Coordinates of C-alpha atoms and ligand atoms in Angstrom, one line a residue:
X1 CA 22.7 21.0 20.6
X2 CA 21.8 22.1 17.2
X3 CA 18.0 22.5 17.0
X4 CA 16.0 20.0 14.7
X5 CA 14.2 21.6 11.7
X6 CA 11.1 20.5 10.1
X7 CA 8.7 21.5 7.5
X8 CA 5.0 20.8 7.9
X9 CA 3.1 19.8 5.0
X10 CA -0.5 21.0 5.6
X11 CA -1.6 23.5 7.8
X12 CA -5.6 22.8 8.0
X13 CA -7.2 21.3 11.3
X14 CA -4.3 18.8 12.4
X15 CA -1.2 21.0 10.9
X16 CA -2.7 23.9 12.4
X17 CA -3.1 22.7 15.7
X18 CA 0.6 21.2 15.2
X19 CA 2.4 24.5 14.8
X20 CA -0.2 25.9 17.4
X21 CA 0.9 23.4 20.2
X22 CA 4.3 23.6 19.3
X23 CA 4.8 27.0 19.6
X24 CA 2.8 27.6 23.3
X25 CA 5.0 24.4 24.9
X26 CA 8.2 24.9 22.9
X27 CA 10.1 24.9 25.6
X28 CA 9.1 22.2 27.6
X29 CA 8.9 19.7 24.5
X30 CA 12.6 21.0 23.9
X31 CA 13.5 19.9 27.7
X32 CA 12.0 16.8 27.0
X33 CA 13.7 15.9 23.3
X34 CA 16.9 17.1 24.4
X35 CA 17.1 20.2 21.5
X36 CA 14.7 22.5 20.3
X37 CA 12.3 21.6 17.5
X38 CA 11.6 24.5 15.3
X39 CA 9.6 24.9 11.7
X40 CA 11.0 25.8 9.3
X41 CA 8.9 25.7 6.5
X42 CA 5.4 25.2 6.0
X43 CA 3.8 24.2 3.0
X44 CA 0.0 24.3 2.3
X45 CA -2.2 25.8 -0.9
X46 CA -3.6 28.5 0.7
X47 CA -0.6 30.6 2.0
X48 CA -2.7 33.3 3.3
X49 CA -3.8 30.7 5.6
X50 CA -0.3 29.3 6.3
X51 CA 0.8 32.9 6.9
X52 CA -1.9 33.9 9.0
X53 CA -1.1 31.1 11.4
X54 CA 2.9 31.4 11.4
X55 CA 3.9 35.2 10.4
X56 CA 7.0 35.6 9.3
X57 CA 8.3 32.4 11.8
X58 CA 8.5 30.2 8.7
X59 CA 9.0 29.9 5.4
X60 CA 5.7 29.4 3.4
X61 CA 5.3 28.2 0.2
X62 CA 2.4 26.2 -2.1
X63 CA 4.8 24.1 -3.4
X64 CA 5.0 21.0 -1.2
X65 CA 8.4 20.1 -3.0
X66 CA 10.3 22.9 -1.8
X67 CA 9.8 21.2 1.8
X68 CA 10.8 17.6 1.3
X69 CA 13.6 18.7 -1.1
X70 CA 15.2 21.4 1.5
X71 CA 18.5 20.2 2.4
X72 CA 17.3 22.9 5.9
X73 CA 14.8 20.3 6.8
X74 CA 15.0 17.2 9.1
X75 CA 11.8 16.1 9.3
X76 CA 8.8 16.1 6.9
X77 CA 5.1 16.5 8.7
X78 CA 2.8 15.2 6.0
X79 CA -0.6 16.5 7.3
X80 CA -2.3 17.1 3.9
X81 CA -4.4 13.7 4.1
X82 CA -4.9 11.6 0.5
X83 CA -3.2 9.1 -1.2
X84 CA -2.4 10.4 -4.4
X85 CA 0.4 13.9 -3.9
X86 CA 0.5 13.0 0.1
X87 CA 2.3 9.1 -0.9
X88 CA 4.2 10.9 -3.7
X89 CA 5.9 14.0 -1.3
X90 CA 6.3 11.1 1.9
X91 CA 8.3 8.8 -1.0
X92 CA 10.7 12.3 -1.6
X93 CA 11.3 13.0 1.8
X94 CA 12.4 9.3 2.2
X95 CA 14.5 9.2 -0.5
X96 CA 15.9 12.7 0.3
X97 CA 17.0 10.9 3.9
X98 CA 14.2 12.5 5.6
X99 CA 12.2 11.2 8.6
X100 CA 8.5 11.2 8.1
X101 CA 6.0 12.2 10.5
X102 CA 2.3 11.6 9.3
X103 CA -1.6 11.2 10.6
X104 CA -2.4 9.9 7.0
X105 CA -4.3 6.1 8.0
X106 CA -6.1 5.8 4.6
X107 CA -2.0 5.7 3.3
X108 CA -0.3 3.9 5.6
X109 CA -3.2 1.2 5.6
X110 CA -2.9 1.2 2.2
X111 CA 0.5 1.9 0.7
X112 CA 2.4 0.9 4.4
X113 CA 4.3 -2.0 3.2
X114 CA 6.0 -0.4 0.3
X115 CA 6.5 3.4 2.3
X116 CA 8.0 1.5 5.8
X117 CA 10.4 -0.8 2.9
X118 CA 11.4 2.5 1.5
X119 CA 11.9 3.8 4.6
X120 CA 14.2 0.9 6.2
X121 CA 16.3 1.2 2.9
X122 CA 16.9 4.8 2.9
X123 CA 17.4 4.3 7.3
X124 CA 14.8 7.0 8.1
X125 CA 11.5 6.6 10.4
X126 CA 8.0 7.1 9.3
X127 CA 6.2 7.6 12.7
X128 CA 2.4 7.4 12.8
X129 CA 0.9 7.7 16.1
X130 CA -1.7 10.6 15.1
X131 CA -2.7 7.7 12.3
X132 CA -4.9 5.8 15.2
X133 CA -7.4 7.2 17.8
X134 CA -6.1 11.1 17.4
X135 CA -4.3 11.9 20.6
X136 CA -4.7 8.6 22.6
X137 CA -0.5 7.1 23.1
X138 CA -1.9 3.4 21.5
X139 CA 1.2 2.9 18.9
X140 CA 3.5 3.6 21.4
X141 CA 1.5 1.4 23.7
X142 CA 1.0 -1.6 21.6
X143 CA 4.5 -1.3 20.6
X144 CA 6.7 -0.5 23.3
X145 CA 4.4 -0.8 26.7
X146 CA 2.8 -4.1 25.9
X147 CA 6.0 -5.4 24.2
X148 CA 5.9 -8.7 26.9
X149 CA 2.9 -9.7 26.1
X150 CA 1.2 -12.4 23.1
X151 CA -2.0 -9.9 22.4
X152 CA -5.3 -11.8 21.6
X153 CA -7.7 -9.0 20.7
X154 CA -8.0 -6.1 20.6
X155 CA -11.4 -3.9 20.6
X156 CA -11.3 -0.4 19.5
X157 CA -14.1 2.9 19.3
X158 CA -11.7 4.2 16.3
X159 CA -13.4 6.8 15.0
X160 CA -14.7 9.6 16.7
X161 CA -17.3 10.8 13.8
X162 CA -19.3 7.9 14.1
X163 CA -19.1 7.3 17.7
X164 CA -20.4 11.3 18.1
X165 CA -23.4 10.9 15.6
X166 CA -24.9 7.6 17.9
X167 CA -24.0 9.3 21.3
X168 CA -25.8 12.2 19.9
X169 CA -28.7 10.2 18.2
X170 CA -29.0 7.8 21.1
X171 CA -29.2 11.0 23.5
X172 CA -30.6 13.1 21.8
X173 CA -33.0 11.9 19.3
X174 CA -30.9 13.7 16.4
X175 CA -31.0 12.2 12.6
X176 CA -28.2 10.9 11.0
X177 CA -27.6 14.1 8.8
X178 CA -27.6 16.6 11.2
X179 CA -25.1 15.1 13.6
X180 CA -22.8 14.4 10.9
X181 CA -22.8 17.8 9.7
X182 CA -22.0 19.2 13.2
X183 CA -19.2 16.6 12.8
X184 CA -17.8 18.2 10.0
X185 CA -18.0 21.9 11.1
X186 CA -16.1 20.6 14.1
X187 CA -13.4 19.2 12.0
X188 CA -13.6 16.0 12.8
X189 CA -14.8 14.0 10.1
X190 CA -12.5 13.2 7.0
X191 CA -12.4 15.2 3.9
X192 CA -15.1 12.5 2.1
X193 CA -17.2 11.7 5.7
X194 CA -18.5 8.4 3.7
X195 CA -15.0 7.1 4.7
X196 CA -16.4 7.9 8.9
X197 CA -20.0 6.6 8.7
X198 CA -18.5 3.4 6.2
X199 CA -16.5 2.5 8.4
X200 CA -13.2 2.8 6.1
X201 CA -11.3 5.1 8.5
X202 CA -11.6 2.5 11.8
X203 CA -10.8 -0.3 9.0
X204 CA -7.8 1.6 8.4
X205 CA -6.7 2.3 12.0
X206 CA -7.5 -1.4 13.0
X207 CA -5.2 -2.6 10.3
X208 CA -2.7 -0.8 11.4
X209 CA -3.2 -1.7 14.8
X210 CA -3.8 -6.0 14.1
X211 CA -0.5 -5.3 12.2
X212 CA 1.4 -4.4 14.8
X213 CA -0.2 -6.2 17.6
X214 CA 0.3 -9.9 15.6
X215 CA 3.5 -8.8 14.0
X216 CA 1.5 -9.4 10.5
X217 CA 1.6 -7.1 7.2
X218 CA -0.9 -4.4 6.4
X219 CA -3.1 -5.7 4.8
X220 CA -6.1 -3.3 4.1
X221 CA -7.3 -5.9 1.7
X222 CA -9.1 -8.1 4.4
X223 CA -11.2 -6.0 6.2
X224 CA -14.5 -7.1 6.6
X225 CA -16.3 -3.2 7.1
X226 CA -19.7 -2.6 7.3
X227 CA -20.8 1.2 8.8
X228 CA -23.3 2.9 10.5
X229 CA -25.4 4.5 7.8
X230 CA -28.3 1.4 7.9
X231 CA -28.6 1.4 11.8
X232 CA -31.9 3.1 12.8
X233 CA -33.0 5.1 16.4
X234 CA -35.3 1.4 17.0
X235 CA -32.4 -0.1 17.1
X236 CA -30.7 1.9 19.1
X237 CA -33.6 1.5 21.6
X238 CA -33.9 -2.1 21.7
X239 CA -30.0 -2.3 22.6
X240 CA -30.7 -0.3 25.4
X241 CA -33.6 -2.5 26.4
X242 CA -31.8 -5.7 26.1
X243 CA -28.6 -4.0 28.6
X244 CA -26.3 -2.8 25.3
X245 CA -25.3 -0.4 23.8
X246 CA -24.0 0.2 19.8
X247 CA -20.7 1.6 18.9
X248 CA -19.1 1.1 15.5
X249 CA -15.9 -1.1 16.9
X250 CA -12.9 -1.9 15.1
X251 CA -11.4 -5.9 15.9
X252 CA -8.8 -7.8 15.6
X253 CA -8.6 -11.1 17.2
X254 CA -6.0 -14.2 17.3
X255 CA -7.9 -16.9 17.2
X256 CA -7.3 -20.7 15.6
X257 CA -7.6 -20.4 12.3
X258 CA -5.9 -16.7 12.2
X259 CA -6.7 -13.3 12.2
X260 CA -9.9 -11.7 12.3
X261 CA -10.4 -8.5 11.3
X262 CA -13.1 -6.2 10.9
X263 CA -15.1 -3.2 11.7
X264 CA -18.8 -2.9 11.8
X265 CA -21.9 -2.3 14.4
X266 CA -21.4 -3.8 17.6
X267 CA -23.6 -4.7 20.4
X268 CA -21.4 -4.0 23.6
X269 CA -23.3 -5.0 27.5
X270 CA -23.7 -1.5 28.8
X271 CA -21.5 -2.4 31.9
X272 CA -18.7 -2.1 29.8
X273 CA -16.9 0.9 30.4
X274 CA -16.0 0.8 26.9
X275 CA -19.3 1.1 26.3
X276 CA -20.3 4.5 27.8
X277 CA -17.3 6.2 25.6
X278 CA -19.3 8.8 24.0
X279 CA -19.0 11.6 21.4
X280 CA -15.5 12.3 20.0
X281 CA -13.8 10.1 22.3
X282 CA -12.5 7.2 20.9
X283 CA -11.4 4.2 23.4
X284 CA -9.3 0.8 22.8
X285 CA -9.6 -2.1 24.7
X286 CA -6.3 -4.5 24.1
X287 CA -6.1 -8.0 25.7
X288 CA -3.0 -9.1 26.7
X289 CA -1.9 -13.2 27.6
X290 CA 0.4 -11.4 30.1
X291 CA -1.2 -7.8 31.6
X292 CA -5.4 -8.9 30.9
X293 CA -7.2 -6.3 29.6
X294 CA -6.1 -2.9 29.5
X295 CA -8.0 0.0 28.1
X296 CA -6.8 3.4 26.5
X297 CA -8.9 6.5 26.5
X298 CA -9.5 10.0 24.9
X299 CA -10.2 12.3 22.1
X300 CA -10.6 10.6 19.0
X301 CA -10.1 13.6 16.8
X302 CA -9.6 17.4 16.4
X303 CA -6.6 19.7 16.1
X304 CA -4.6 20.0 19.6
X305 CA -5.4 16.2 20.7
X306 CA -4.6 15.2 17.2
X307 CA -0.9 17.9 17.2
X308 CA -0.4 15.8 20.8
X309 CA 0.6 12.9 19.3
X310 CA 1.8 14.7 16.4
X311 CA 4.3 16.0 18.4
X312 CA 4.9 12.8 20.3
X313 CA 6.1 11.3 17.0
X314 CA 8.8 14.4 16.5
X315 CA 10.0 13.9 19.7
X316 CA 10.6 10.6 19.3
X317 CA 12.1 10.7 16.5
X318 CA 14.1 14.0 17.1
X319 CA 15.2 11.6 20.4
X320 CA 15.9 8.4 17.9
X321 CA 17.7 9.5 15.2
X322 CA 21.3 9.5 16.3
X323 CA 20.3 5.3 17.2
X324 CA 21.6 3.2 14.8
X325 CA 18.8 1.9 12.6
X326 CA 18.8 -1.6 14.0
X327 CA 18.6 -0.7 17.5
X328 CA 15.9 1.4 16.4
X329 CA 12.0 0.1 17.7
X330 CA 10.7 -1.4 14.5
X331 CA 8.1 0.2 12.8
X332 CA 5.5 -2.6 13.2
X333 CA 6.5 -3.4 16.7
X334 CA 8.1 -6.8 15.4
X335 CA 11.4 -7.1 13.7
X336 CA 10.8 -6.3 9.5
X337 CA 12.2 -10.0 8.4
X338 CA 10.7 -12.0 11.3
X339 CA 6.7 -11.2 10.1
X340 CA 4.8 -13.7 10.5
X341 CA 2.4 -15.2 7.5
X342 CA -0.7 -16.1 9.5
X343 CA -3.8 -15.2 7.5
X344 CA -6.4 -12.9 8.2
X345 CA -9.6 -15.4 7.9
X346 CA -12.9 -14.5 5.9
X347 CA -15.9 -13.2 7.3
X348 CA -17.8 -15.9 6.8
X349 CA -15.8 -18.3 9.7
X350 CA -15.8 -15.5 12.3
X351 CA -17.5 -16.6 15.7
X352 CA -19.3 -14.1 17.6
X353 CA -23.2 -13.5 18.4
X354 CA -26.0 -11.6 17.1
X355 CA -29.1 -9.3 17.4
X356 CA -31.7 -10.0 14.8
X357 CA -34.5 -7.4 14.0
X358 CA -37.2 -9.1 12.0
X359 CA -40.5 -7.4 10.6
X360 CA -43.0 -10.3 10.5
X361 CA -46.9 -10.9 10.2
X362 CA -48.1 -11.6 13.6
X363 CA -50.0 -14.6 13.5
X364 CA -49.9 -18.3 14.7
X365 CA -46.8 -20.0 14.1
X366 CA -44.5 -17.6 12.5
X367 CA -42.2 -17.6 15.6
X368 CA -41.9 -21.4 15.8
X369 CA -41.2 -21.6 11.9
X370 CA -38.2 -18.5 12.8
X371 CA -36.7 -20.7 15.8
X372 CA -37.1 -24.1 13.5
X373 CA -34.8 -22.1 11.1
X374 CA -32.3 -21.2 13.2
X375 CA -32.1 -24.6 15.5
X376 CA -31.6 -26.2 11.5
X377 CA -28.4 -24.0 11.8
X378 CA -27.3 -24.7 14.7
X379 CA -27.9 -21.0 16.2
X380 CA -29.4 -20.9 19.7
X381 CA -31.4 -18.0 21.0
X382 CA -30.5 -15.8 24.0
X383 CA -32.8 -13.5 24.6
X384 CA -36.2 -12.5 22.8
X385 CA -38.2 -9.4 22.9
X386 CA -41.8 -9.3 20.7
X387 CA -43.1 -5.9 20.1
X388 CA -46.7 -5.6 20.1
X389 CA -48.5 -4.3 17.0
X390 CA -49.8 -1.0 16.7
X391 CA -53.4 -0.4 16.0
X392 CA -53.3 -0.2 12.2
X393 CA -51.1 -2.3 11.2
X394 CA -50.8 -6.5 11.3
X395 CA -46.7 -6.6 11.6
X396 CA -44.8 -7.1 14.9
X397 CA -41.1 -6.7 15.0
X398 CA -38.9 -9.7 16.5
X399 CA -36.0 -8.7 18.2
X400 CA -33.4 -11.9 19.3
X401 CA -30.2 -12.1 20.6
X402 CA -28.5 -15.3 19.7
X403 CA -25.6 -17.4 21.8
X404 CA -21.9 -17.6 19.7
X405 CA -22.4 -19.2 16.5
X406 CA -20.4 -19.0 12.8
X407 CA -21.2 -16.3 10.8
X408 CA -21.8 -19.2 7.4
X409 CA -24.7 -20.5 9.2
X410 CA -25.7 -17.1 10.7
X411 CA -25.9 -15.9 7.3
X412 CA -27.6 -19.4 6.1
X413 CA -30.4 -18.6 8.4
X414 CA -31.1 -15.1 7.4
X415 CA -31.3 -16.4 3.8
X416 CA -34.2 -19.2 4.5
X417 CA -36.1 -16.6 6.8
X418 CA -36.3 -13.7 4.5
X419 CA -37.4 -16.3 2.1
X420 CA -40.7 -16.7 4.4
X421 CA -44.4 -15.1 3.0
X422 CA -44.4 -13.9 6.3
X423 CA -41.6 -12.1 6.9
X424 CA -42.0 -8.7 5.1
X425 CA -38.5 -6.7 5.4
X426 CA -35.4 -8.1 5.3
X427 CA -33.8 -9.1 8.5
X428 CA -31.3 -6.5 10.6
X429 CA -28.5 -8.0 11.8
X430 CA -25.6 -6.5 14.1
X431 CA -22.8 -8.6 16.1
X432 CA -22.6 -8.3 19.7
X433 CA -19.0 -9.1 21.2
X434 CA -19.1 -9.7 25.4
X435 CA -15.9 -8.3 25.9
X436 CA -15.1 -10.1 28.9
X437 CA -12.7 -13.4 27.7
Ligands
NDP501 P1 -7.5 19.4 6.5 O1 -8.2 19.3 5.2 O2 -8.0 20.3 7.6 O3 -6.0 20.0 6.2 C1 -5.3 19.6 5.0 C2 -4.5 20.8 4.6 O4 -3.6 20.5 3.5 C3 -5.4 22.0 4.1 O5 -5.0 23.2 4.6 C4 -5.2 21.9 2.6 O6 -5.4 23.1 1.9 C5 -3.7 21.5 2.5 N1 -3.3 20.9 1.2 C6 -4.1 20.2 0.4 N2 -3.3 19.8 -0.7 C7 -2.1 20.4 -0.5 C8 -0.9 20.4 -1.3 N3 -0.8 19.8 -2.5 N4 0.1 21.1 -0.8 C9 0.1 21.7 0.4 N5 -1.0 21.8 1.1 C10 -2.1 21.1 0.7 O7 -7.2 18.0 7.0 P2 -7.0 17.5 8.5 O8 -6.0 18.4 9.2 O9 -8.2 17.2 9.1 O10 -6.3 16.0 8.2 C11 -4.9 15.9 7.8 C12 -4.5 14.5 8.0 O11 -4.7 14.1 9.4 C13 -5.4 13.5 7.2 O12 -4.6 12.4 6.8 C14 -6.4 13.0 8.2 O13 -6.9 11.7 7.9 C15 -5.5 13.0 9.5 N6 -6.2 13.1 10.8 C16 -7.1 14.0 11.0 C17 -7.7 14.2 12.2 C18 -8.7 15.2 12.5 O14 -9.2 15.3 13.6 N7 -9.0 16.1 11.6 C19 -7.3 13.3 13.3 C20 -6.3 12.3 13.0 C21 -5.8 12.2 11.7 P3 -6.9 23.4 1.3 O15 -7.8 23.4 2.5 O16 -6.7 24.7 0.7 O17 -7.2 22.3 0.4
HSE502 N1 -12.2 11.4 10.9 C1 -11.5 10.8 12.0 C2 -12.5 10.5 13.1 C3 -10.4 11.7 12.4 O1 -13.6 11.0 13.1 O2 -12.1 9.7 14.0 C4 -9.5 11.0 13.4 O3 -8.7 10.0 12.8

């Protein structure tokens, strides 16, 4: 059969590690998608680079254009990252009748609706599985393998930046600043890292993800996201203490009202095996009404584990493309006209529970005016630990753990007791989800 040709856009860390793993297992993927898959082109700004990696196998250029205007190529690998010249070259390929292969989150999360539309007119695919948790199968999962099943949440260590700088400041004792550059010289972390240690890239990947576990639009829009950057080493410790542990999770969750979905610090019981994924790895816990629980785990980042599902995605498509576009599996899991319009609900009426740090003057009373404050709104208290004050200083810190309650009145409570004379910082929130419902 008459091999499938395709142009890779970007040749840094993931495109690198694409034409890398493509060319050491070319023959067993070729076995496996039924023709060879060769490349053709390869387009990146620094051709010294671009030739260095592919010799005279391809033809290079700098000019992004010539690739998703060839009438040689089949498939267009965007792996430049962006949202400005990556959604303008995906957009050509499309409307040159060219599937679309791409790792770009930040622009399917943002600009999905309108590229996957384009896409359905022109009867191409824009395949994504590199977009979420690097080379862990989860599109394919939450789409095809869990395909019986009415998901209610789903749980996710998304991004393997952050979850490497607390593995290696909870082990290690490192600051903030020097994990994250190691991050970066191991080419994990995203062009602009704010986007890791914010939180933005897991809000991206869990929109993807809610979108095509609930059959709902992308909708970027309504994340709640809150990052890492505020959480301290005592903080870290007093998890541990209490029998948790923090990872930044990304969550989406069915529940009564509609969709929740955000991304920020979570308390997680250390018994979770979710729990002790550390460093790079990234994990993703989805519940099924069907299945239970099932849990999906490995490397979060990097260039052969990110070309892994890279390559997946050619495959498939290389193995889909003769289908007829109907019988094809939709994009977002769920047929394109049968979405569904449940709403994502605001932060403010999500249910979970808490940790609370407080800095307070430590004399008489201060702890029965904090618990008046929060049995007001309706919060009870789980778990307390008070840390005795050192020698030269009058302050104790307050560390609670509170049973489920709204965020509103959560948030109501924080309010009155930062307003206290005797509470001197402002109070340290983070959410703790059980996992195990
Ligand atoms: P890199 O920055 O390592 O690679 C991007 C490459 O694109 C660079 O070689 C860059 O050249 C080149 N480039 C930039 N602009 C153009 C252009 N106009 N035309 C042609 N080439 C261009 O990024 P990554 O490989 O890390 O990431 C690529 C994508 O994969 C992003 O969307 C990212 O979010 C995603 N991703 C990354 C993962 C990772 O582990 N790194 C994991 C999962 C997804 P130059 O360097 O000269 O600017
Ligand atoms: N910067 C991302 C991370 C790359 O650290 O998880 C993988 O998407």
């Amino acid at each position: 059969m008459k091999p499938i040709h395709i142009g890779i856009l970007g040749v840094g860390t993931v495109g690198g590690g694409t034409f890398t793993v493509l060319k050491r297992n070319s023959e067993e993927i070729a076995r496996r998608a039924g023709r060879k898959i060769i490349v053709k082109m390869i387009a990146d700004k620094d051709l010294q680079k671009a030739r260095e990696l592919a010799g005279n196998e391809a033809v290079i250029t700098d000019n992004a254009h010539e690739v998703t205007c060839s009438p040689d190529i089949d498939i267009v690998v965007e792996l430049i990252g962006g949202q400005t010249i990556a959604k303008e070259l995906i957009l050509e390929a499309i409307v040159h009748g060219k599937h679309v292969v791409t790792a770009n989150k930040a622009l399917l999360a943002n600009h999905g609706t309108e590229i996957f539309a384009m896409a359905r007119e022109k009867g191409v695919i824009v395949a994504f599985e590199a977009a979420v948790a690097g080379g862990i199968p989860i599109i394919k999962a939450l789409r095809e393998g869990l395909t019986a099943n009415r998901i209610t949440w789903i749980a996710g260590i998304i991004n393997g930046t952050a979850n490497f700088i607390l593995s290696e400041m909870r082990e290690k004792g490192l600051s903030f600043n020097d994990v994250l550059g190691q991050a970066q010289k191991l080419g994990y972390a995203e062009v602009d890292p704010t986007y890791d240690i914010e939180g933005i890239d897991a809000a991206h990947k869990i929109t993807l993800m809610s979108a095509i576990a609930f059959g709902i639009p992308v909708q970027f829009d309504k994340v709640y996201t809150e990052g890492i950057t505020k959480l301290t080493g005592e903080d870290i410790r007093y998890a541990e203490e209490l029998g948790y542990r923090i990872k930044l999770l990304g969550i989406t969750k069915r529940v009564a009202k509609g969709i929740e979905l955000r991304v920020h610090p979570t308390l997680i019981p250390n018994k979770r095996l979710i729990a002790n994924v550390e460093g790079v790895m990234n994990a993703v816990v989805v519940k099924g009404d069907a299945v239970g629980a099932t849990l999906y785990y490995g490397a979060g980042a990097g260039a052969e584990p990110t070309a892994s599902s890279v390559i997946a995605d050619l495959v498939d498509v290389t193995r889909m493309q003769t289908a007829d576009p109907m019988h094809r599996v939709p994009t977002l899991s769920f047929q394109p006209d049968l979405l569904s319009d449940i709403p994502v609900i605001s932060m403010e009426n999500v249910e979970t529970s808490y940790y609370l740090r407080m800095q307070v003057v430590d004399k008489p009373g201060v702890m029965a005016e904090i618990t008046r404050i929060l049995a007001d709104n309706h919060i009870s208290i789980s778990a307390m630990i008070q840390k005795e004050a050192s020698d030269d200083s009058d302050e104790v810190s307050i560390i609670m753990l509170t049973h489920i309650t709204i965020e509103k009145n959560i948030n109501a409570a924080i309010k009155h007791i930062e307003s206290l004379p005797v509470v001197t910082q402002q109070v340290f929130r983070i959410r703790i989800e059980e996992l195990n419902k």
